[in-house]
């Protein structure tokens, strides 16, 4: 069974790192996909945290989407050497694991 508090904390941490990464990558050539995925991931993580916090009946379905989004974002960020991309990839991996449990 999923630990809701762990999922919420992981989602919020991931949201923050995705926002930082997308901002850092905005001006980097070749990072367009990173920016797009980070922005989507940040939004999904924020919504996932809110739905989990309120015990929504849609939380599990959104967590499944969050896992997919985080995995895609982590894969993209792992392609880049920037520190913010590395932190984002790590946060995305942790969030995906927390939302799977």
PDB file of N, CA and C in Angstrom:
ATOM      1  N   UNK A   1       0.840  -1.194   0.000  1.00  0.00           N
ATOM      2  CA  UNK A   1       0.000   0.000   0.000  1.00  0.00           C
ATOM      3  C   UNK A   1       0.880   1.252   0.000  1.00  0.00           C
ATOM      4  N   UNK A   2       0.466   2.233  -0.753  1.00  0.00           N
ATOM      5  CA  UNK A   2       1.227   3.467  -0.903  1.00  0.00           C
ATOM      6  C   UNK A   2       1.231   4.285   0.382  1.00  0.00           C
ATOM      7  N   UNK A   3       2.399   4.802   0.745  1.00  0.00           N
ATOM      8  CA  UNK A   3       2.517   5.736   1.854  1.00  0.00           C
ATOM      9  C   UNK A   3       2.224   7.121   1.279  1.00  0.00           C
ATOM     10  N   UNK A   4       1.044   7.635   1.573  1.00  0.00           N
ATOM     11  CA  UNK A   4       0.583   8.882   0.974  1.00  0.00           C
ATOM     12  C   UNK A   4       1.503  10.049   1.319  1.00  0.00           C
ATOM     13  N   UNK A   5       1.974  10.116   2.557  1.00  0.00           N
ATOM     14  CA  UNK A   5       2.853  11.220   2.956  1.00  0.00           C
ATOM     15  C   UNK A   5       4.160  11.208   2.173  1.00  0.00           C
ATOM     16  N   UNK A   6       4.716  10.026   1.960  1.00  0.00           N
ATOM     17  CA  UNK A   6       5.956   9.906   1.182  1.00  0.00           C
ATOM     18  C   UNK A   6       5.705  10.331  -0.260  1.00  0.00           C
ATOM     19  N   UNK A   7       4.578   9.929  -0.822  1.00  0.00           N
ATOM     20  CA  UNK A   7       4.237  10.306  -2.192  1.00  0.00           C
ATOM     21  C   UNK A   7       4.083  11.817  -2.321  1.00  0.00           C
ATOM     22  N   UNK A   8       3.402  12.417  -1.374  1.00  0.00           N
ATOM     23  CA  UNK A   8       3.199  13.869  -1.412  1.00  0.00           C
ATOM     24  C   UNK A   8       4.538  14.596  -1.335  1.00  0.00           C
ATOM     25  N   UNK A   9       5.384  14.194  -0.401  1.00  0.00           N
ATOM     26  CA  UNK A   9       6.697  14.840  -0.256  1.00  0.00           C
ATOM     27  C   UNK A   9       7.541  14.661  -1.511  1.00  0.00           C
ATOM     28  N   UNK A  10       7.516  13.464  -2.087  1.00  0.00           N
ATOM     29  CA  UNK A  10       8.302  13.204  -3.305  1.00  0.00           C
ATOM     30  C   UNK A  10       7.767  14.019  -4.478  1.00  0.00           C
ATOM     31  N   UNK A  11       6.454  14.129  -4.579  1.00  0.00           N
ATOM     32  CA  UNK A  11       5.854  14.925  -5.659  1.00  0.00           C
ATOM     33  C   UNK A  11       6.225  16.397  -5.536  1.00  0.00           C
ATOM     34  N   UNK A  12       6.157  16.920  -4.322  1.00  0.00           N
ATOM     35  CA  UNK A  12       6.484  18.337  -4.129  1.00  0.00           C
ATOM     36  C   UNK A  12       7.967  18.609  -4.390  1.00  0.00           C
ATOM     37  N   UNK A  13       8.837  17.709  -3.941  1.00  0.00           N
ATOM     38  CA  UNK A  13      10.269  17.877  -4.195  1.00  0.00           C
ATOM     39  C   UNK A  13      10.555  17.806  -5.692  1.00  0.00           C
ATOM     40  N   UNK A  14       9.889  16.903  -6.367  1.00  0.00           N
ATOM     41  CA  UNK A  14      10.072  16.757  -7.807  1.00  0.00           C
ATOM     42  C   UNK A  14       9.577  18.002  -8.550  1.00  0.00           C
ATOM     43  N   UNK A  15       8.440  18.516  -8.123  1.00  0.00           N
ATOM     44  CA  UNK A  15       7.903  19.725  -8.741  1.00  0.00           C
ATOM     45  C   UNK A  15       8.915  20.865  -8.678  1.00  0.00           C
ATOM     46  N   UNK A  16       9.523  21.052  -7.513  1.00  0.00           N
ATOM     47  CA  UNK A  16      10.500  22.127  -7.327  1.00  0.00           C
ATOM     48  C   UNK A  16      11.711  21.922  -8.244  1.00  0.00           C
ATOM     49  N   UNK A  17      12.255  20.713  -8.286  1.00  0.00           N
ATOM     50  CA  UNK A  17      13.429  20.452  -9.122  1.00  0.00           C
ATOM     51  C   UNK A  17      13.099  20.586 -10.611  1.00  0.00           C
ATOM     52  N   UNK A  18      11.900  20.175 -11.001  1.00  0.00           N
ATOM     53  CA  UNK A  18      11.492  20.326 -12.400  1.00  0.00           C
ATOM     54  C   UNK A  18      11.376  21.802 -12.782  1.00  0.00           C
ATOM     55  N   UNK A  19      10.838  22.602 -11.886  1.00  0.00           N
ATOM     56  CA  UNK A  19      10.733  24.041 -12.158  1.00  0.00           C
ATOM     57  C   UNK A  19      12.116  24.675 -12.299  1.00  0.00           C
ATOM     58  N   UNK A  20      13.023  24.314 -11.404  1.00  0.00           N
ATOM     59  CA  UNK A  20      14.387  24.843 -11.482  1.00  0.00           C
ATOM     60  C   UNK A  20      15.065  24.414 -12.770  1.00  0.00           C
ATOM     61  N   UNK A  21      14.914  23.152 -13.111  1.00  0.00           N
ATOM     62  CA  UNK A  21      15.560  22.616 -14.306  1.00  0.00           C
ATOM     63  C   UNK A  21      15.011  23.278 -15.565  1.00  0.00           C
ATOM     64  N   UNK A  22      13.699  23.403 -15.650  1.00  0.00           N
ATOM     65  CA  UNK A  22      13.129  24.017 -16.856  1.00  0.00           C
ATOM     66  C   UNK A  22      13.581  25.461 -17.007  1.00  0.00           C
ATOM     67  N   UNK A  23      13.707  26.172 -15.905  1.00  0.00           N
ATOM     68  CA  UNK A  23      14.186  27.552 -15.961  1.00  0.00           C
ATOM     69  C   UNK A  23      15.641  27.600 -16.420  1.00  0.00           C
ATOM     70  N   UNK A  24      16.470  26.723 -15.875  1.00  0.00           N
ATOM     71  CA  UNK A  24      17.883  26.687 -16.261  1.00  0.00           C
ATOM     72  C   UNK A  24      18.072  26.282 -17.718  1.00  0.00           C
ATOM     73  N   UNK A  25      17.199  25.435 -18.217  1.00  0.00           N
ATOM     74  CA  UNK A  25      17.355  24.907 -19.583  1.00  0.00           C
ATOM     75  C   UNK A  25      16.720  25.787 -20.656  1.00  0.00           C
ATOM     76  N   UNK A  26      15.962  26.795 -20.266  1.00  0.00           N
ATOM     77  CA  UNK A  26      15.258  27.639 -21.240  1.00  0.00           C
ATOM     78  C   UNK A  26      16.181  28.222 -22.304  1.00  0.00           C
ATOM     79  N   UNK A  27      17.359  28.599 -21.903  1.00  0.00           N
ATOM     80  CA  UNK A  27      18.267  29.262 -22.842  1.00  0.00           C
ATOM     81  C   UNK A  27      19.298  28.312 -23.450  1.00  0.00           C
ATOM     82  N   UNK A  28      19.219  27.053 -23.125  1.00  0.00           N
ATOM     83  CA  UNK A  28      20.201  26.085 -23.610  1.00  0.00           C
ATOM     84  C   UNK A  28      19.719  25.453 -24.915  1.00  0.00           C
ATOM     85  N   UNK A  29      20.534  25.571 -25.929  1.00  0.00           N
ATOM     86  CA  UNK A  29      20.197  24.950 -27.209  1.00  0.00           C
ATOM     87  C   UNK A  29      20.221  23.426 -27.055  1.00  0.00           C
ATOM     88  N   UNK A  30      19.228  22.767 -27.605  1.00  0.00           N
ATOM     89  CA  UNK A  30      19.144  21.323 -27.517  1.00  0.00           C
ATOM     90  C   UNK A  30      18.444  20.816 -26.273  1.00  0.00           C
ATOM     91  N   UNK A  31      17.927  21.731 -25.459  1.00  0.00           N
ATOM     92  CA  UNK A  31      17.248  21.339 -24.223  1.00  0.00           C
ATOM     93  C   UNK A  31      15.734  21.577 -24.303  1.00  0.00           C
ATOM     94  N   UNK A  32      15.221  21.746 -25.492  1.00  0.00           N
ATOM     95  CA  UNK A  32      13.806  22.057 -25.655  1.00  0.00           C
ATOM     96  C   UNK A  32      12.910  20.956 -25.077  1.00  0.00           C
ATOM     97  N   UNK A  33      13.240  19.718 -25.353  1.00  0.00           N
ATOM     98  CA  UNK A  33      12.435  18.604 -24.844  1.00  0.00           C
ATOM     99  C   UNK A  33      12.516  18.539 -23.321  1.00  0.00           C
ATOM    100  N   UNK A  34      13.663  18.861 -22.783  1.00  0.00           N
ATOM    101  CA  UNK A  34      13.844  18.878 -21.329  1.00  0.00           C
ATOM    102  C   UNK A  34      12.901  19.903 -20.704  1.00  0.00           C
ATOM    103  N   UNK A  35      12.847  21.081 -21.274  1.00  0.00           N
ATOM    104  CA  UNK A  35      11.977  22.140 -20.757  1.00  0.00           C
ATOM    105  C   UNK A  35      10.521  21.694 -20.803  1.00  0.00           C
ATOM    106  N   UNK A  36      10.103  21.141 -21.937  1.00  0.00           N
ATOM    107  CA  UNK A  36       8.711  20.701 -22.082  1.00  0.00           C
ATOM    108  C   UNK A  36       8.350  19.627 -21.061  1.00  0.00           C
ATOM    109  N   UNK A  37       9.199  18.620 -20.941  1.00  0.00           N
ATOM    110  CA  UNK A  37       8.913  17.530 -20.007  1.00  0.00           C
ATOM    111  C   UNK A  37       8.941  18.000 -18.554  1.00  0.00           C
ATOM    112  N   UNK A  38       9.895  18.845 -18.218  1.00  0.00           N
ATOM    113  CA  UNK A  38       9.969  19.359 -16.848  1.00  0.00           C
ATOM    114  C   UNK A  38       8.734  20.168 -16.487  1.00  0.00           C
ATOM    115  N   UNK A  39       8.255  20.968 -17.412  1.00  0.00           N
ATOM    116  CA  UNK A  39       7.058  21.764 -17.136  1.00  0.00           C
ATOM    117  C   UNK A  39       5.840  20.868 -16.939  1.00  0.00           C
ATOM    118  N   UNK A  40       5.689  19.873 -17.803  1.00  0.00           N
ATOM    119  CA  UNK A  40       4.579  18.928 -17.654  1.00  0.00           C
ATOM    120  C   UNK A  40       4.697  18.161 -16.341  1.00  0.00           C
ATOM    121  N   UNK A  41       5.896  17.703 -16.055  1.00  0.00           N
ATOM    122  CA  UNK A  41       6.130  16.911 -14.848  1.00  0.00           C
ATOM    123  C   UNK A  41       5.847  17.737 -13.595  1.00  0.00           C
ATOM    124  N   UNK A  42       6.289  18.972 -13.575  1.00  0.00           N
ATOM    125  CA  UNK A  42       6.032  19.842 -12.418  1.00  0.00           C
ATOM    126  C   UNK A  42       4.534  20.002 -12.186  1.00  0.00           C
ATOM    127  N   UNK A  43       3.782  20.202 -13.251  1.00  0.00           N
ATOM    128  CA  UNK A  43       2.333  20.368 -13.120  1.00  0.00           C
ATOM    129  C   UNK A  43       1.659  19.086 -12.640  1.00  0.00           C
ATOM    130  N   UNK A  44       2.051  17.948 -13.219  1.00  0.00           N
ATOM    131  CA  UNK A  44       1.461  16.665 -12.824  1.00  0.00           C
ATOM    132  C   UNK A  44       1.792  16.358 -11.362  1.00  0.00           C
ATOM    133  N   UNK A  45       3.039  16.596 -10.964  1.00  0.00           N
ATOM    134  CA  UNK A  45       3.447  16.341  -9.581  1.00  0.00           C
ATOM    135  C   UNK A  45       2.681  17.214  -8.588  1.00  0.00           C
ATOM    136  N   UNK A  46       2.500  18.473  -8.925  1.00  0.00           N
ATOM    137  CA  UNK A  46       1.764  19.380  -8.040  1.00  0.00           C
ATOM    138  C   UNK A  46       0.323  18.908  -7.876  1.00  0.00           C
ATOM    139  N   UNK A  47      -0.311  18.541  -8.974  1.00  0.00           N
ATOM    140  CA  UNK A  47      -1.688  18.070  -8.911  1.00  0.00           C
ATOM    141  C   UNK A  47      -1.777  16.739  -8.170  1.00  0.00           C
ATOM    142  N   UNK A  48      -0.822  15.884  -8.410  1.00  0.00           N
ATOM    143  CA  UNK A  48      -0.790  14.586  -7.731  1.00  0.00           C
ATOM    144  C   UNK A  48      -0.686  14.780  -6.215  1.00  0.00           C
ATOM    145  N   UNK A  49       0.170  15.665  -5.789  1.00  0.00           N
ATOM    146  CA  UNK A  49       0.316  15.947  -4.356  1.00  0.00           C
ATOM    147  C   UNK A  49      -0.999  16.455  -3.770  1.00  0.00           C
ATOM    148  N   UNK A  50      -1.665  17.345  -4.482  1.00  0.00           N
ATOM    149  CA  UNK A  50      -2.930  17.885  -3.982  1.00  0.00           C
ATOM    150  C   UNK A  50      -4.008  16.801  -3.880  1.00  0.00           C
ATOM    151  N   UNK A  51      -4.125  15.974  -4.928  1.00  0.00           N
ATOM    152  CA  UNK A  51      -5.150  14.933  -4.901  1.00  0.00           C
ATOM    153  C   UNK A  51      -4.865  13.882  -3.831  1.00  0.00           C
ATOM    154  N   UNK A  52      -3.599  13.547  -3.646  1.00  0.00           N
ATOM    155  CA  UNK A  52      -3.237  12.611  -2.577  1.00  0.00           C
ATOM    156  C   UNK A  52      -3.539  13.207  -1.212  1.00  0.00           C
ATOM    157  N   UNK A  53      -3.256  14.490  -1.040  1.00  0.00           N
ATOM    158  CA  UNK A  53      -3.480  15.157   0.244  1.00  0.00           C
ATOM    159  C   UNK A  53      -4.954  15.174   0.619  1.00  0.00           C
ATOM    160  N   UNK A  54      -5.809  15.304  -0.356  1.00  0.00           N
ATOM    161  CA  UNK A  54      -7.242  15.368  -0.050  1.00  0.00           C
ATOM    162  C   UNK A  54      -7.930  14.015  -0.118  1.00  0.00           C
ATOM    163  N   UNK A  55      -7.147  12.974  -0.445  1.00  0.00           N
ATOM    164  CA  UNK A  55      -7.716  11.629  -0.488  1.00  0.00           C
ATOM    165  C   UNK A  55      -8.685  11.433  -1.632  1.00  0.00           C
ATOM    166  N   UNK A  56      -8.428  12.099  -2.728  1.00  0.00           N
ATOM    167  CA  UNK A  56      -9.311  12.032  -3.894  1.00  0.00           C
ATOM    168  C   UNK A  56      -9.403  10.615  -4.452  1.00  0.00           C
ATOM    169  N   UNK A  57     -10.576  10.263  -4.952  1.00  0.00           N
ATOM    170  CA  UNK A  57     -10.747   8.962  -5.593  1.00  0.00           C
ATOM    171  C   UNK A  57      -9.970   8.875  -6.905  1.00  0.00           C
ATOM    172  N   UNK A  58      -9.484   9.999  -7.414  1.00  0.00           N
ATOM    173  CA  UNK A  58      -8.703  10.028  -8.647  1.00  0.00           C
ATOM    174  C   UNK A  58      -7.195   9.990  -8.401  1.00  0.00           C
ATOM    175  N   UNK A  59      -6.791   9.963  -7.136  1.00  0.00           N
ATOM    176  CA  UNK A  59      -5.366  10.025  -6.792  1.00  0.00           C
ATOM    177  C   UNK A  59      -4.571   8.860  -7.381  1.00  0.00           C
ATOM    178  N   UNK A  60      -5.088   7.656  -7.294  1.00  0.00           N
ATOM    179  CA  UNK A  60      -4.350   6.503  -7.810  1.00  0.00           C
ATOM    180  C   UNK A  60      -4.138   6.588  -9.320  1.00  0.00           C
ATOM    181  N   UNK A  61      -5.163   7.008 -10.041  1.00  0.00           N
ATOM    182  CA  UNK A  61      -5.045   7.152 -11.495  1.00  0.00           C
ATOM    183  C   UNK A  61      -4.029   8.232 -11.846  1.00  0.00           C
ATOM    184  N   UNK A  62      -4.053   9.316 -11.104  1.00  0.00           N
ATOM    185  CA  UNK A  62      -3.098  10.386 -11.377  1.00  0.00           C
ATOM    186  C   UNK A  62      -1.687   9.964 -10.978  1.00  0.00           C
ATOM    187  N   UNK A  63      -1.556   9.187  -9.920  1.00  0.00           N
ATOM    188  CA  UNK A  63      -0.236   8.677  -9.531  1.00  0.00           C
ATOM    189  C   UNK A  63       0.363   7.817 -10.643  1.00  0.00           C
ATOM    190  N   UNK A  64      -0.464   7.034 -11.308  1.00  0.00           N
ATOM    191  CA  UNK A  64       0.028   6.217 -12.420  1.00  0.00           C
ATOM    192  C   UNK A  64       0.551   7.104 -13.550  1.00  0.00           C
ATOM    193  N   UNK A  65      -0.150   8.180 -13.837  1.00  0.00           N
ATOM    194  CA  UNK A  65       0.318   9.128 -14.848  1.00  0.00           C
ATOM    195  C   UNK A  65       1.586   9.829 -14.373  1.00  0.00           C
ATOM    196  N   UNK A  66       1.646  10.148 -13.095  1.00  0.00           N
ATOM    197  CA  UNK A  66       2.814  10.801 -12.515  1.00  0.00           C
ATOM    198  C   UNK A  66       4.056   9.922 -12.671  1.00  0.00           C
ATOM    199  N   UNK A  67       3.901   8.637 -12.450  1.00  0.00           N
ATOM    200  CA  UNK A  67       5.026   7.701 -12.614  1.00  0.00           C
ATOM    201  C   UNK A  67       5.554   7.772 -14.037  1.00  0.00           C
ATOM    202  N   UNK A  68       4.662   7.697 -15.014  1.00  0.00           N
ATOM    203  CA  UNK A  68       5.067   7.736 -16.426  1.00  0.00           C
ATOM    204  C   UNK A  68       5.750   9.058 -16.762  1.00  0.00           C
ATOM    205  N   UNK A  69       5.166  10.147 -16.323  1.00  0.00           N
ATOM    206  CA  UNK A  69       5.720  11.472 -16.597  1.00  0.00           C
ATOM    207  C   UNK A  69       7.096  11.627 -15.955  1.00  0.00           C
ATOM    208  N   UNK A  70       7.235  11.187 -14.709  1.00  0.00           N
ATOM    209  CA  UNK A  70       8.516  11.289 -14.004  1.00  0.00           C
ATOM    210  C   UNK A  70       9.584  10.424 -14.668  1.00  0.00           C
ATOM    211  N   UNK A  71       9.215   9.238 -15.110  1.00  0.00           N
ATOM    212  CA  UNK A  71      10.180   8.368 -15.776  1.00  0.00           C
ATOM    213  C   UNK A  71      10.661   8.993 -17.081  1.00  0.00           C
ATOM    214  N   UNK A  72       9.742   9.560 -17.855  1.00  0.00           N
ATOM    215  CA  UNK A  72      10.123  10.217 -19.107  1.00  0.00           C
ATOM    216  C   UNK A  72      11.016  11.426 -18.846  1.00  0.00           C
ATOM    217  N   UNK A  73      10.660  12.211 -17.846  1.00  0.00           N
ATOM    218  CA  UNK A  73      11.439  13.401 -17.512  1.00  0.00           C
ATOM    219  C   UNK A  73      12.837  13.010 -17.018  1.00  0.00           C
ATOM    220  N   UNK A  74      12.909  11.989 -16.182  1.00  0.00           N
ATOM    221  CA  UNK A  74      14.209  11.524 -15.683  1.00  0.00           C
ATOM    222  C   UNK A  74      15.097  11.051 -16.823  1.00  0.00           C
ATOM    223  N   UNK A  75      14.510  10.333 -17.769  1.00  0.00           N
ATOM    224  CA  UNK A  75      15.281   9.860 -18.928  1.00  0.00           C
ATOM    225  C   UNK A  75      15.828  11.018 -19.751  1.00  0.00           C
ATOM    226  N   UNK A  76      15.020  12.043 -19.950  1.00  0.00           N
ATOM    227  CA  UNK A  76      15.471  13.198 -20.729  1.00  0.00           C
ATOM    228  C   UNK A  76      16.535  13.986 -19.964  1.00  0.00           C
ATOM    229  N   UNK A  77      16.296  14.253 -18.708  1.00  0.00           N
ATOM    230  CA  UNK A  77      17.247  15.038 -17.916  1.00  0.00           C
ATOM    231  C   UNK A  77      18.580  14.306 -17.757  1.00  0.00           C
ATOM    232  N   UNK A  78      18.541  12.988 -17.762  1.00  0.00           N
ATOM    233  CA  UNK A  78      19.768  12.201 -17.631  1.00  0.00           C
ATOM    234  C   UNK A  78      20.695  12.358 -18.838  1.00  0.00           C
ATOM    235  N   UNK A  79      20.181  12.875 -19.911  1.00  0.00           N
ATOM    236  CA  UNK A  79      20.983  13.077 -21.129  1.00  0.00           C
ATOM    237  C   UNK A  79      21.868  14.316 -21.035  1.00  0.00           C
ATOM    238  N   UNK A  80      21.625  15.173 -20.055  1.00  0.00           N
ATOM    239  CA  UNK A  80      22.313  16.455 -19.958  1.00  0.00           C
ATOM    240  C   UNK A  80      23.255  16.490 -18.761  1.00  0.00           C
ATOM    241  N   UNK A  81      24.333  17.261 -18.888  1.00  0.00           N
ATOM    242  CA  UNK A  81      25.359  17.335 -17.839  1.00  0.00           C
ATOM    243  C   UNK A  81      25.137  18.461 -16.825  1.00  0.00           C
ATOM    244  N   UNK A  82      24.116  19.259 -17.018  1.00  0.00           N
ATOM    245  CA  UNK A  82      23.879  20.371 -16.097  1.00  0.00           C
ATOM    246  C   UNK A  82      23.491  19.848 -14.712  1.00  0.00           C
ATOM    247  N   UNK A  83      23.923  20.545 -13.680  1.00  0.00           N
ATOM    248  CA  UNK A  83      23.618  20.140 -12.305  1.00  0.00           C
ATOM    249  C   UNK A  83      22.115  20.106 -12.050  1.00  0.00           C
ATOM    250  N   UNK A  84      21.398  21.097 -12.568  1.00  0.00           N
ATOM    251  CA  UNK A  84      19.948  21.119 -12.352  1.00  0.00           C
ATOM    252  C   UNK A  84      19.269  19.926 -13.032  1.00  0.00           C
ATOM    253  N   UNK A  85      19.789  19.499 -14.166  1.00  0.00           N
ATOM    254  CA  UNK A  85      19.233  18.319 -14.847  1.00  0.00           C
ATOM    255  C   UNK A  85      19.490  17.053 -14.035  1.00  0.00           C
ATOM    256  N   UNK A  86      20.668  16.957 -13.447  1.00  0.00           N
ATOM    257  CA  UNK A  86      20.991  15.788 -12.626  1.00  0.00           C
ATOM    258  C   UNK A  86      20.091  15.734 -11.393  1.00  0.00           C
ATOM    259  N   UNK A  87      19.894  16.883 -10.741  1.00  0.00           N
ATOM    260  CA  UNK A  87      19.028  16.932  -9.562  1.00  0.00           C
ATOM    261  C   UNK A  87      17.583  16.610  -9.931  1.00  0.00           C
ATOM    262  N   UNK A  88      17.170  17.102 -11.073  1.00  0.00           N
ATOM    263  CA  UNK A  88      15.811  16.850 -11.533  1.00  0.00           C
ATOM    264  C   UNK A  88      15.608  15.364 -11.830  1.00  0.00           C
ATOM    265  N   UNK A  89      16.555  14.770 -12.530  1.00  0.00           N
ATOM    266  CA  UNK A  89      16.453  13.343 -12.843  1.00  0.00           C
ATOM    267  C   UNK A  89      16.362  12.516 -11.567  1.00  0.00           C
ATOM    268  N   UNK A  90      17.157  12.872 -10.575  1.00  0.00           N
ATOM    269  CA  UNK A  90      17.139  12.151  -9.302  1.00  0.00           C
ATOM    270  C   UNK A  90      15.783  12.313  -8.609  1.00  0.00           C
ATOM    271  N   UNK A  91      15.276  13.538  -8.569  1.00  0.00           N
ATOM    272  CA  UNK A  91      13.978  13.791  -7.931  1.00  0.00           C
ATOM    273  C   UNK A  91      12.854  13.066  -8.664  1.00  0.00           C
ATOM    274  N   UNK A  92      12.940  13.024  -9.987  1.00  0.00           N
ATOM    275  CA  UNK A  92      11.924  12.329 -10.786  1.00  0.00           C
ATOM    276  C   UNK A  92      11.941  10.825 -10.514  1.00  0.00           C
ATOM    277  N   UNK A  93      13.126  10.264 -10.399  1.00  0.00           N
ATOM    278  CA  UNK A  93      13.236   8.827 -10.107  1.00  0.00           C
ATOM    279  C   UNK A  93      12.645   8.512  -8.731  1.00  0.00           C
ATOM    280  N   UNK A  94      12.945   9.361  -7.754  1.00  0.00           N
ATOM    281  CA  UNK A  94      12.414   9.152  -6.404  1.00  0.00           C
ATOM    282  C   UNK A  94      10.901   9.301  -6.381  1.00  0.00           C
ATOM    283  N   UNK A  95      10.391  10.263  -7.123  1.00  0.00           N
ATOM    284  CA  UNK A  95       8.954  10.474  -7.174  1.00  0.00           C
ATOM    285  C   UNK A  95       8.257   9.283  -7.842  1.00  0.00           C
ATOM    286  N   UNK A  96       8.820   8.817  -8.939  1.00  0.00           N
ATOM    287  CA  UNK A  96       8.232   7.664  -9.627  1.00  0.00           C
ATOM    288  C   UNK A  96       8.158   6.458  -8.697  1.00  0.00           C
ATOM    289  N   UNK A  97       9.218   6.224  -7.948  1.00  0.00           N
ATOM    290  CA  UNK A  97       9.223   5.098  -7.005  1.00  0.00           C
ATOM    291  C   UNK A  97       8.200   5.286  -5.900  1.00  0.00           C
ATOM    292  N   UNK A  98       8.104   6.494  -5.368  1.00  0.00           N
ATOM    293  CA  UNK A  98       7.150   6.770  -4.292  1.00  0.00           C
ATOM    294  C   UNK A  98       5.705   6.629  -4.765  1.00  0.00           C
ATOM    295  N   UNK A  99       5.456   7.013  -5.992  1.00  0.00           N
ATOM    296  CA  UNK A  99       4.082   6.934  -6.519  1.00  0.00           C
ATOM    297  C   UNK A  99       3.712   5.518  -6.955  1.00  0.00           C
ATOM    298  N   UNK A 100       4.701   4.644  -7.127  1.00  0.00           N
ATOM    299  CA  UNK A 100       4.427   3.249  -7.473  1.00  0.00           C
ATOM    300  C   UNK A 100       3.998   2.455  -6.249  1.00  0.00           C
ATOM    301  N   UNK A 101       4.516   2.835  -5.090  1.00  0.00           N
ATOM    302  CA  UNK A 101       4.277   2.044  -3.867  1.00  0.00           C
ATOM    303  C   UNK A 101       2.825   2.083  -3.450  1.00  0.00           C
TER     304      UNK A 101
END
